[in-house]
Amino acid sequence: MALPFFNKKNAPKDETGTIVLPEQLPQHVGFIMDGNGRWATKRGMPRKFGHREGAKNFKDLSLYCRDIGLRNASFYVFSTENWKRPQDEVNAIMDLFWDYLCEADQYLERRVRMIFVGNRSRLQDRLQKRMEELEHDSRDFEKMNLILAINYGGRDEIKHAAQEIAKEVQAGKLAPEAITEQTISEHLYTAGLPDVDLLIRPSGELRLSNYLIWQCAYAEYYFTNVLWPDFNRNELNKALADYAQRGRRFGGI
């Protein structure tokens, strides 16, 4: 059964049947990488095997985003709620994240700026140190912003922003009546980055799951039953072509 919000217009294809990318791409595409565990379970494999395949797909798609000219791509790596999962699965995800960080020089070679959002305090020291190194070494790169959300929750982010703003009010640096939406945006983990234009969620689930909830206020949503390890380049092209057919009015006519 087709999912709601999916545009049924036929996307243009080339002679091989591959979806043709639209000329106008969104400024910021967000990805909720969902369905790894189910992908593995369907094949009689442990859930952590699905996370490994999902990680491979992330590496390919993140570089593809850079190559096709996307300026900002954000990926939901691990949520504040994911700690509730079995410890063996959590350990497997963190090990995969460490392996990824160790191999991330390929992004620096392609002048990709790496940005990590979320509460890092619960992460291992080695992860925090490597994340800081990659952010520092890529801070001046301009080809693409690659934003990875690790131990991230949208409500937790807004709470953190509110606390930082409250400190400024308490110190007399900011009047309560001077607080605007821009003030809040400037205190989020994503300060300085554009809001999400297109939010993609594979796996058939129809929710944000606490991901960039402030930044997705005017995002277009794209849902598909395809599980994340199978969400390949052509599936992304399909989502981008679907986005290009939508009309974005931001409350206007």
Coordinates of N, CA and C in Angstrom, one line a residue:
M1 N 0.9 -1.2 0.0 CA 0.0 0.0 0.0 C 0.9 1.2 0.0
A2 N 0.5 2.2 -0.8 CA 1.3 3.4 -0.9 C 1.2 4.2 0.4
L3 N 2.3 4.8 0.8 CA 2.4 5.6 2.0 C 1.7 7.0 1.8
P4 N 1.2 7.6 2.8 CA 0.6 9.0 2.6 C 1.8 10.0 2.3
F5 N 1.4 11.0 1.7 CA 2.3 12.1 1.4 C 3.3 11.8 0.3
F6 N 3.2 10.6 -0.3 CA 4.1 10.3 -1.4 C 3.5 10.8 -2.7
N7 N 4.2 11.6 -3.4 CA 3.8 12.2 -4.7 C 3.8 11.1 -5.8
K8 N 2.7 10.8 -6.4 CA 2.6 9.7 -7.4 C 3.0 10.1 -8.8
K9 N 3.4 11.4 -9.0 CA 3.8 11.8 -10.3 C 5.1 11.0 -10.7
N10 N 5.2 10.7 -12.0 CA 6.3 9.9 -12.5 C 7.6 10.8 -12.5
A11 N 8.6 10.4 -11.8 CA 9.8 11.1 -11.9 C 10.5 10.8 -13.2
P12 N 11.2 11.8 -13.8 CA 11.9 11.6 -15.1 C 13.1 10.5 -14.9
K13 N 13.2 9.7 -15.9 CA 14.3 8.6 -15.9 C 15.1 8.7 -17.1
D14 N 16.3 8.2 -17.0 CA 17.2 8.1 -18.2 C 16.9 6.8 -18.9
E15 N 17.7 6.5 -20.0 CA 17.5 5.3 -20.8 C 17.7 4.0 -20.0
T16 N 18.4 4.1 -18.9 CA 18.6 2.9 -18.1 C 17.5 2.7 -17.0
G17 N 16.6 3.6 -17.0 CA 15.6 3.5 -15.9 C 15.9 4.2 -14.6
T18 N 17.1 4.8 -14.6 CA 17.6 5.5 -13.4 C 16.9 6.9 -13.2
I19 N 16.5 7.2 -12.0 CA 15.8 8.5 -11.8 C 16.8 9.6 -12.1
V20 N 16.4 10.6 -12.8 CA 17.2 11.7 -13.1 C 17.1 12.8 -12.0
L21 N 18.2 13.3 -11.6 CA 18.2 14.3 -10.5 C 17.6 15.6 -11.0
P22 N 16.8 16.3 -10.2 CA 16.3 17.6 -10.6 C 17.4 18.6 -10.6
E23 N 17.2 19.7 -11.3 CA 18.3 20.8 -11.3 C 18.3 21.5 -10.0
Q24 N 17.2 21.7 -9.3 CA 17.1 22.4 -8.1 C 17.1 21.4 -6.9
L25 N 18.2 21.4 -6.1 CA 18.2 20.5 -5.0 C 17.9 21.3 -3.7
P26 N 17.4 20.6 -2.7 CA 17.2 21.2 -1.4 C 18.5 21.6 -0.8
Q27 N 18.5 22.7 0.1 CA 19.7 23.1 0.8 C 20.1 22.2 1.9
H28 N 19.1 21.5 2.5 CA 19.4 20.7 3.6 C 18.5 19.4 3.6
V29 N 19.1 18.3 3.5 CA 18.4 17.0 3.5 C 18.7 16.3 4.8
G30 N 17.7 15.9 5.5 CA 17.9 15.1 6.8 C 17.5 13.7 6.6
F31 N 18.2 12.8 7.2 CA 17.9 11.3 7.0 C 17.7 10.7 8.4
I32 N 16.6 10.0 8.5 CA 16.4 9.1 9.7 C 16.7 7.7 9.2
M33 N 17.9 7.2 9.6 CA 18.4 5.9 9.1 C 17.7 4.8 9.9
D34 N 16.5 4.4 9.4 CA 15.7 3.4 10.2 C 15.5 2.1 9.4
G35 N 15.4 1.0 10.1 CA 15.1 -0.3 9.5 C 16.3 -1.2 9.5
N36 N 17.4 -0.9 10.1 CA 18.6 -1.8 10.1 C 18.3 -3.1 10.8
G37 N 17.7 -3.0 12.0 CA 17.4 -4.3 12.7 C 16.4 -5.2 12.0
R38 N 15.3 -4.6 11.5 CA 14.4 -5.3 10.8 C 14.9 -6.0 9.5
W39 N 15.8 -5.2 8.8 CA 16.5 -5.7 7.6 C 17.3 -7.0 8.0
A40 N 17.9 -7.0 9.1 CA 18.7 -8.2 9.5 C 17.8 -9.4 10.0
T41 N 16.7 -9.0 10.8 CA 15.8 -10.0 11.3 C 15.1 -10.7 10.1
K42 N 14.8 -10.0 9.1 CA 14.1 -10.6 7.9 C 15.0 -11.7 7.3
R43 N 16.3 -11.6 7.5 CA 17.3 -12.5 6.9 C 17.8 -13.5 7.9
G44 N 17.2 -13.5 9.1 CA 17.6 -14.5 10.1 C 19.0 -14.2 10.7
M45 N 19.4 -12.9 10.7 CA 20.6 -12.5 11.2 C 20.4 -11.6 12.4
P46 N 21.5 -11.5 13.3 CA 21.4 -10.6 14.5 C 21.2 -9.2 14.0
R47 N 20.5 -8.4 14.9 CA 20.3 -7.0 14.6 C 21.5 -6.2 14.3
K48 N 22.6 -6.5 15.0 CA 23.8 -5.8 14.8 C 24.4 -6.0 13.4
F49 N 24.1 -7.1 12.8 CA 24.5 -7.3 11.4 C 23.8 -6.2 10.5
G50 N 22.5 -5.9 10.8 CA 21.8 -4.9 10.0 C 22.4 -3.5 10.2
H51 N 22.9 -3.2 11.4 CA 23.5 -2.0 11.7 C 24.8 -1.8 10.9
R52 N 25.5 -3.0 10.7 CA 26.8 -2.9 9.9 C 26.5 -2.6 8.5
E53 N 25.4 -3.3 7.9 CA 25.0 -3.0 6.6 C 24.5 -1.6 6.4
G54 N 23.8 -1.1 7.4 CA 23.3 0.3 7.4 C 24.5 1.3 7.4
A55 N 25.5 0.9 8.1 CA 26.7 1.8 8.2 C 27.4 1.9 6.8
K56 N 27.4 0.8 6.1 CA 28.0 0.8 4.8 C 27.2 1.7 3.9
N57 N 25.9 1.6 4.0 CA 25.0 2.4 3.1 C 25.2 3.9 3.4
F58 N 25.3 4.2 4.7 CA 25.5 5.6 5.1 C 26.8 6.1 4.5
K59 N 27.9 5.4 4.5 CA 29.1 5.9 4.0 C 29.0 6.2 2.5
D60 N 28.3 5.3 1.8 CA 28.1 5.5 0.3 C 27.2 6.7 0.1
L61 N 26.1 6.8 0.7 CA 25.1 7.8 0.5 C 25.6 9.2 0.9
S62 N 26.4 9.3 2.0 CA 26.9 10.5 2.5 C 27.9 11.1 1.5
L63 N 28.7 10.3 0.9 CA 29.6 10.7 -0.2 C 28.9 11.1 -1.4
Y64 N 27.9 10.3 -1.7 CA 27.0 10.6 -2.9 C 26.4 12.0 -2.8
C65 N 25.9 12.3 -1.6 CA 25.3 13.6 -1.3 C 26.3 14.7 -1.7
R66 N 27.5 14.5 -1.3 CA 28.6 15.5 -1.6 C 28.8 15.6 -3.1
D67 N 28.8 14.5 -3.8 CA 29.2 14.4 -5.2 C 28.1 15.1 -6.1
I68 N 26.8 15.0 -5.6 CA 25.7 15.5 -6.5 C 25.5 17.0 -6.2
G69 N 26.1 17.5 -5.1 CA 26.1 19.0 -4.9 C 25.1 19.4 -3.7
L70 N 24.7 18.4 -2.9 CA 24.0 18.8 -1.7 C 24.9 19.6 -0.8
R71 N 24.3 20.7 -0.2 CA 25.2 21.6 0.6 C 25.2 21.1 2.1
N72 N 24.1 20.6 2.5 CA 23.9 20.1 3.9 C 23.2 18.8 4.0
A73 N 23.8 17.8 4.6 CA 23.1 16.5 4.8 C 23.3 16.1 6.3
S74 N 22.2 15.8 6.9 CA 22.2 15.4 8.3 C 21.7 14.0 8.5
F75 N 22.3 13.3 9.4 CA 22.0 11.9 9.6 C 21.7 11.6 11.1
Y76 N 20.7 10.9 11.4 CA 20.3 10.5 12.7 C 21.1 9.2 13.1
V77 N 22.2 9.3 13.8 CA 23.1 8.2 14.1 C 22.6 7.4 15.3
F78 N 22.3 8.2 16.4 CA 21.9 7.5 17.7 C 21.2 8.5 18.5
S79 N 20.0 8.2 19.0 CA 19.1 9.1 19.7 C 19.3 9.0 21.2
T80 N 18.8 9.9 21.9 CA 18.9 9.9 23.4 C 18.1 8.7 23.9
E81 N 17.1 8.2 23.1 CA 16.3 7.1 23.6 C 16.9 5.8 23.2
N82 N 17.9 5.8 22.3 CA 18.5 4.5 21.9 C 19.3 3.8 23.0
W83 N 19.6 4.5 24.1 CA 20.3 3.8 25.2 C 19.4 2.7 25.8
K84 N 18.1 2.7 25.5 CA 17.2 1.8 26.1 C 17.3 0.4 25.4
R85 N 18.0 0.4 24.3 CA 18.2 -0.9 23.6 C 19.1 -1.9 24.3
P86 N 19.1 -3.1 23.9 CA 20.0 -4.1 24.6 C 21.5 -3.6 24.5
Q87 N 22.2 -3.8 25.6 CA 23.6 -3.3 25.7 C 24.4 -3.9 24.5
D88 N 24.2 -5.1 24.1 CA 25.0 -5.7 23.0 C 24.8 -4.9 21.7
E89 N 23.5 -4.4 21.5 CA 23.3 -3.7 20.3 C 23.8 -2.3 20.4
V90 N 23.7 -1.7 21.6 CA 24.3 -0.3 21.8 C 25.8 -0.4 21.6
N91 N 26.5 -1.4 22.1 CA 27.9 -1.5 22.0 C 28.3 -1.7 20.5
A92 N 27.5 -2.5 19.8 CA 27.8 -2.7 18.3 C 27.7 -1.4 17.6
I93 N 26.7 -0.5 17.9 CA 26.5 0.7 17.2 C 27.7 1.7 17.5
M94 N 28.1 1.7 18.8 CA 29.2 2.6 19.1 C 30.5 2.2 18.5
D95 N 30.7 0.8 18.4 CA 31.9 0.3 17.8 C 31.9 0.7 16.3
L96 N 30.7 0.6 15.6 CA 30.7 1.0 14.2 C 30.9 2.5 14.1
F97 N 30.4 3.3 15.0 CA 30.7 4.8 15.0 C 32.2 5.1 15.1
W98 N 32.8 4.4 16.0 CA 34.3 4.5 16.2 C 35.0 4.2 14.9
D99 N 34.6 3.0 14.3 CA 35.3 2.6 13.1 C 35.1 3.7 12.0
Y100 N 33.9 4.3 12.0 CA 33.6 5.3 11.0 C 34.5 6.5 11.2
L101 N 34.6 7.0 12.5 CA 35.4 8.1 12.8 C 36.9 7.9 12.4
C102 N 37.4 6.7 12.6 CA 38.8 6.4 12.3 C 39.0 6.4 10.8
E103 N 38.0 6.2 10.0 CA 38.1 6.2 8.5 C 37.7 7.5 7.9
A104 N 37.3 8.5 8.7 CA 36.7 9.7 8.2 C 37.6 10.7 7.4
D105 N 38.9 10.4 7.4 CA 39.8 11.3 6.6 C 39.4 11.4 5.2
Q106 N 38.7 10.4 4.6 CA 38.2 10.4 3.2 C 37.3 11.6 3.0
Y107 N 36.6 12.0 4.1 CA 35.7 13.2 4.0 C 36.5 14.5 3.9
L108 N 37.6 14.5 4.7 CA 38.4 15.7 4.8 C 39.1 15.8 3.4
E109 N 39.5 14.7 2.8 CA 40.1 14.8 1.5 C 39.2 15.4 0.4
R110 N 37.9 15.2 0.7 CA 36.9 15.8 -0.3 C 36.3 17.1 0.2
R111 N 37.0 17.7 1.2 CA 36.6 19.0 1.7 C 35.2 19.1 2.2
V112 N 34.9 18.1 3.0 CA 33.6 18.0 3.6 C 33.7 18.4 5.1
R113 N 32.9 19.4 5.5 CA 33.0 19.9 6.9 C 32.2 18.9 7.7
M114 N 32.7 18.4 8.8 CA 32.0 17.5 9.7 C 31.6 18.2 11.0
I115 N 30.3 18.0 11.3 CA 29.7 18.6 12.4 C 28.9 17.6 13.2
F116 N 29.1 17.5 14.5 CA 28.4 16.6 15.3 C 27.5 17.3 16.3
V117 N 26.2 16.9 16.3 CA 25.2 17.5 17.2 C 24.7 16.5 18.2
G118 N 24.4 17.0 19.4 CA 23.9 16.2 20.4 C 24.7 16.4 21.7
N119 N 24.3 15.7 22.7 CA 25.0 15.7 24.0 C 26.1 14.7 24.1
R120 N 27.3 15.2 24.1 CA 28.5 14.3 24.0 C 28.9 13.7 25.3
S121 N 28.4 14.2 26.4 CA 28.9 13.9 27.7 C 28.8 12.4 28.0
R122 N 27.9 11.7 27.4 CA 27.7 10.3 27.7 C 28.5 9.4 26.8
L123 N 29.2 10.0 25.8 CA 30.0 9.2 24.9 C 31.4 8.9 25.5
Q124 N 32.0 7.8 25.0 CA 33.3 7.5 25.4 C 34.3 8.6 25.1
D125 N 35.3 8.8 25.9 CA 36.3 9.8 25.7 C 37.0 9.8 24.4
R126 N 37.2 8.5 23.9 CA 37.9 8.4 22.6 C 37.0 8.9 21.4
L127 N 35.7 8.7 21.6 CA 34.8 9.2 20.6 C 34.7 10.8 20.6
Q128 N 34.6 11.3 21.8 CA 34.6 12.8 21.9 C 35.8 13.4 21.4
K129 N 37.0 12.8 21.7 CA 38.3 13.4 21.2 C 38.4 13.4 19.7
R130 N 38.0 12.3 19.1 CA 38.1 12.1 17.6 C 37.1 13.1 17.0
M131 N 35.9 13.2 17.5 CA 34.9 14.1 17.0 C 35.4 15.6 17.0
E132 N 36.0 16.0 18.1 CA 36.6 17.3 18.2 C 37.7 17.5 17.1
E133 N 38.5 16.5 16.9 CA 39.6 16.6 15.9 C 39.0 16.8 14.5
L134 N 38.0 16.0 14.2 CA 37.4 16.1 12.8 C 36.8 17.4 12.6
E135 N 36.1 17.9 13.6 CA 35.4 19.2 13.5 C 36.5 20.3 13.3
H136 N 37.6 20.2 14.1 CA 38.6 21.2 14.0 C 39.3 21.2 12.6
D137 N 39.6 20.0 12.2 CA 40.4 19.8 10.9 C 39.6 20.2 9.7
S138 N 38.2 20.1 9.8 CA 37.4 20.4 8.6 C 36.6 21.7 8.7
R139 N 36.9 22.5 9.7 CA 36.1 23.7 10.0 C 36.1 24.7 8.8
D140 N 37.1 24.7 8.0 CA 37.1 25.7 6.9 C 36.6 25.1 5.5
F141 N 36.2 23.8 5.5 CA 35.8 23.1 4.3 C 34.4 23.6 3.8
E142 N 34.3 23.6 2.5 CA 33.1 24.3 2.0 C 32.3 23.4 1.0
K143 N 32.7 22.2 0.7 CA 32.0 21.4 -0.3 C 30.6 20.9 0.2
M144 N 30.6 20.5 1.5 CA 29.3 20.1 2.1 C 29.4 20.1 3.6
N145 N 28.4 20.4 4.3 CA 28.3 20.2 5.7 C 27.7 18.8 6.0
L146 N 28.4 17.9 6.6 CA 27.9 16.6 7.0 C 27.6 16.7 8.5
I147 N 26.3 16.6 8.8 CA 25.9 16.8 10.2 C 25.5 15.4 10.8
L148 N 26.1 15.0 11.8 CA 25.8 13.7 12.4 C 25.3 13.9 13.8
A149 N 24.1 13.4 14.0 CA 23.4 13.5 15.3 C 23.6 12.3 16.1
I150 N 24.4 12.4 17.2 CA 24.8 11.3 18.1 C 24.4 11.6 19.5
N151 N 23.7 10.7 20.2 CA 23.1 11.0 21.5 C 22.3 12.3 21.4
Y152 N 21.5 12.3 20.4 CA 20.7 13.5 20.1 C 19.2 13.3 20.3
G153 N 18.5 14.3 20.8 CA 17.1 14.3 20.9 C 16.6 15.7 20.7
G154 N 15.6 15.9 19.9 CA 15.1 17.3 19.6 C 14.6 18.0 20.8
R155 N 13.9 17.4 21.7 CA 13.4 18.0 22.9 C 14.6 18.4 23.8
D156 N 15.6 17.5 23.9 CA 16.7 17.7 24.7 C 17.5 18.9 24.2
E157 N 17.6 19.0 22.9 CA 18.2 20.2 22.2 C 17.5 21.5 22.6
I158 N 16.2 21.5 22.5 CA 15.5 22.7 22.8 C 15.6 23.1 24.3
K159 N 15.6 22.0 25.2 CA 15.8 22.2 26.6 C 17.2 22.9 26.9
H160 N 18.2 22.4 26.2 CA 19.5 22.9 26.3 C 19.6 24.4 25.9
A161 N 18.9 24.7 24.8 CA 18.9 26.0 24.3 C 18.2 27.0 25.3
A162 N 17.1 26.5 25.8 CA 16.4 27.3 26.8 C 17.2 27.6 28.0
Q163 N 18.0 26.6 28.5 CA 18.9 26.8 29.6 C 19.9 27.8 29.3
E164 N 20.5 27.8 28.1 CA 21.6 28.7 27.8 C 21.0 30.1 27.7
I165 N 19.8 30.3 27.1 CA 19.2 31.6 27.0 C 18.8 32.1 28.4
A166 N 18.4 31.2 29.3 CA 18.0 31.6 30.7 C 19.3 32.1 31.4
K167 N 20.4 31.5 31.2 CA 21.6 32.0 31.8 C 22.0 33.4 31.4
E168 N 21.7 33.7 30.1 CA 22.0 35.1 29.6 C 21.0 36.1 30.2
V169 N 19.8 35.7 30.3 CA 18.8 36.5 31.0 C 19.1 36.8 32.4
Q170 N 19.5 35.7 33.1 CA 19.9 35.8 34.5 C 21.1 36.7 34.7
A171 N 22.0 36.7 33.7 CA 23.2 37.5 33.8 C 23.0 39.0 33.3
G172 N 21.8 39.3 32.9 CA 21.5 40.6 32.5 C 21.9 40.9 31.1
K173 N 22.3 39.9 30.3 CA 22.8 40.1 28.9 C 21.7 40.1 27.9
L174 N 20.5 39.6 28.3 CA 19.4 39.5 27.4 C 18.1 39.7 28.1
A175 N 17.2 40.6 27.6 CA 15.9 40.8 28.2 C 14.9 39.8 27.7
P176 N 14.0 39.3 28.6 CA 13.1 38.2 28.1 C 12.3 38.6 26.9
E177 N 11.9 39.9 26.8 CA 11.1 40.4 25.7 C 11.9 40.4 24.4
A178 N 13.2 40.3 24.5 CA 14.0 40.4 23.3 C 14.3 39.0 22.7
I179 N 13.8 38.0 23.4 CA 13.9 36.6 22.9 C 13.0 36.4 21.6
T180 N 13.6 36.0 20.5 CA 12.9 35.7 19.3 C 13.2 34.3 18.8
E181 N 12.5 33.9 17.8 CA 12.7 32.6 17.2 C 14.2 32.5 16.8
Q182 N 14.7 33.6 16.3 CA 16.1 33.6 15.9 C 17.1 33.4 17.1
T183 N 16.7 33.9 18.2 CA 17.5 33.7 19.4 C 17.5 32.2 19.7
I184 N 16.4 31.6 19.6 CA 16.4 30.1 19.9 C 17.2 29.4 18.9
S185 N 17.1 29.7 17.6 CA 17.9 29.0 16.6 C 19.3 29.2 16.8
E186 N 19.8 30.3 17.3 CA 21.2 30.6 17.5 C 21.7 29.8 18.7
H187 N 20.9 29.3 19.5 CA 21.3 28.5 20.7 C 21.1 27.0 20.5
L188 N 20.7 26.6 19.4 CA 20.6 25.2 19.1 C 21.9 24.6 18.7
Y189 N 22.0 23.3 18.7 CA 23.3 22.6 18.3 C 23.6 22.9 16.8
T190 N 22.5 23.2 16.0 CA 22.7 23.5 14.6 C 22.8 25.0 14.3
A191 N 23.2 25.8 15.2 CA 23.3 27.2 15.0 C 24.2 27.5 13.8
G192 N 23.7 28.4 12.9 CA 24.4 28.7 11.7 C 24.1 27.9 10.5
L193 N 23.4 26.8 10.7 CA 23.1 25.9 9.6 C 21.6 26.1 9.1
P194 N 21.3 25.9 7.9 CA 19.9 26.1 7.4 C 19.0 25.0 8.0
D195 N 17.7 25.4 8.1 CA 16.7 24.4 8.5 C 16.6 23.3 7.5
V196 N 16.0 22.2 7.9 CA 15.8 21.1 7.0 C 14.7 21.4 5.9
D197 N 15.0 21.2 4.6 CA 14.1 21.3 3.5 C 13.4 20.0 3.3
L198 N 14.1 18.9 3.3 CA 13.6 17.6 3.0 C 14.0 16.6 4.1
L199 N 13.0 15.9 4.7 CA 13.3 14.9 5.7 C 12.9 13.6 5.2
I200 N 13.9 12.7 5.1 CA 13.7 11.3 4.5 C 13.7 10.3 5.6
R201 N 12.6 9.5 5.6 CA 12.6 8.4 6.6 C 12.2 7.1 5.9
P202 N 13.2 6.2 5.7 CA 12.9 4.8 5.2 C 12.2 4.0 6.3
S203 N 11.8 2.8 5.9 CA 11.4 1.7 6.8 C 9.9 1.7 7.0
G204 N 9.1 2.6 6.5 CA 7.6 2.6 6.7 C 7.1 3.2 7.9
E205 N 7.9 3.7 8.8 CA 7.5 4.5 9.9 C 7.1 5.9 9.5
L206 N 6.1 6.5 10.2 CA 5.6 7.8 9.8 C 5.7 8.8 10.9
R207 N 6.9 9.0 11.4 CA 7.1 10.0 12.5 C 8.5 10.5 12.5
L208 N 8.7 11.6 13.2 CA 10.0 12.3 13.3 C 10.9 11.6 14.3
S209 N 10.4 10.9 15.3 CA 11.2 10.3 16.4 C 12.1 11.3 17.0
N210 N 11.6 12.5 17.3 CA 12.4 13.5 18.1 C 13.6 14.0 17.3
Y211 N 13.6 14.0 16.0 CA 14.8 14.4 15.2 C 14.6 15.8 14.7
L212 N 15.4 16.7 15.0 CA 15.5 18.1 14.5 C 14.1 18.7 14.4
I213 N 13.3 18.6 15.5 CA 11.9 19.0 15.5 C 11.7 20.5 15.3
W214 N 12.7 21.3 15.8 CA 12.6 22.7 15.5 C 13.0 23.0 14.1
Q215 N 14.0 22.4 13.6 CA 14.5 22.6 12.3 C 13.7 22.1 11.2
C216 N 12.8 21.1 11.5 CA 11.9 20.5 10.5 C 10.5 21.2 10.5
A217 N 10.4 22.4 11.1 CA 9.1 23.0 11.1 C 8.4 23.2 9.8
Y218 N 9.2 23.5 8.7 CA 8.7 23.6 7.4 C 9.3 22.6 6.4
A219 N 9.8 21.5 6.9 CA 10.4 20.5 6.0 C 9.3 19.8 5.2
E220 N 9.7 19.3 4.1 CA 8.9 18.4 3.3 C 9.3 17.0 3.8
Y221 N 8.3 16.1 4.0 CA 8.6 14.8 4.5 C 8.5 13.8 3.4
Y222 N 9.4 12.8 3.4 CA 9.4 11.7 2.4 C 9.5 10.4 3.1
F223 N 8.4 9.6 3.0 CA 8.4 8.3 3.7 C 8.4 7.2 2.6
T224 N 9.1 6.1 2.9 CA 9.1 5.0 2.0 C 9.2 3.7 2.9
N225 N 8.7 2.6 2.3 CA 8.8 1.3 3.0 C 10.2 0.7 2.9
V226 N 11.0 1.2 2.0 CA 12.4 0.6 1.8 C 13.1 0.7 3.1
L227 N 13.8 -0.3 3.6 CA 14.6 -0.3 4.8 C 15.9 0.4 4.5
W228 N 16.5 1.0 5.5 CA 17.7 1.8 5.3 C 18.8 1.1 4.6
P229 N 19.2 -0.1 4.9 CA 20.3 -0.7 4.1 C 20.0 -0.9 2.6
D230 N 18.8 -0.8 2.2 CA 18.4 -0.9 0.8 C 18.1 0.4 0.2
F231 N 18.2 1.5 1.0 CA 17.9 2.9 0.5 C 19.1 3.4 -0.2
N232 N 19.2 3.0 -1.5 CA 20.4 3.3 -2.3 C 20.4 4.6 -3.0
R233 N 21.3 4.9 -3.9 CA 21.4 6.2 -4.6 C 20.2 6.4 -5.4
N234 N 19.7 5.4 -6.1 CA 18.5 5.6 -6.9 C 17.3 6.0 -6.1
E235 N 17.2 5.4 -4.9 CA 16.1 5.7 -3.9 C 16.2 7.2 -3.5
L236 N 17.4 7.6 -3.3 CA 17.6 9.1 -2.9 C 17.2 10.0 -4.1
N237 N 17.6 9.6 -5.3 CA 17.3 10.3 -6.5 C 15.7 10.4 -6.6
K238 N 15.1 9.4 -6.3 CA 13.6 9.3 -6.3 C 13.0 10.3 -5.3
A239 N 13.6 10.4 -4.1 CA 13.1 11.3 -3.1 C 13.4 12.7 -3.5
L240 N 14.5 13.0 -4.1 CA 14.8 14.4 -4.5 C 13.9 14.8 -5.7
A241 N 13.6 13.9 -6.6 CA 12.8 14.2 -7.7 C 11.3 14.5 -7.2
D242 N 10.9 13.7 -6.2 CA 9.6 13.9 -5.6 C 9.5 15.3 -4.9
Y243 N 10.6 15.7 -4.2 CA 10.7 17.0 -3.6 C 10.6 18.1 -4.6
A244 N 11.2 17.9 -5.7 CA 11.2 19.0 -6.7 C 9.8 19.3 -7.3
Q245 N 8.9 18.3 -7.2 CA 7.6 18.5 -7.7 C 6.6 19.1 -6.7
R246 N 7.1 19.4 -5.5 CA 6.2 19.9 -4.5 C 6.3 21.5 -4.5
G247 N 5.2 22.1 -4.1 CA 5.1 23.5 -4.0 C 5.3 23.9 -2.5
R248 N 6.3 24.8 -2.3 CA 6.6 25.2 -0.9 C 6.2 26.7 -0.7
R249 N 5.2 26.9 0.1 CA 4.6 28.3 0.2 C 4.9 28.9 1.6
F250 N 5.4 28.1 2.6 CA 5.7 28.7 3.9 C 4.6 29.6 4.5
G251 N 3.4 29.1 4.3 CA 2.2 29.8 4.9 C 1.6 30.8 3.9
G252 N 2.3 31.1 2.8 CA 1.8 32.0 1.8 C 0.9 31.3 0.8
I253 N 0.7 32.0 -0.3 CA -0.2 31.5 -1.4 C 0.6 30.9 -2.5

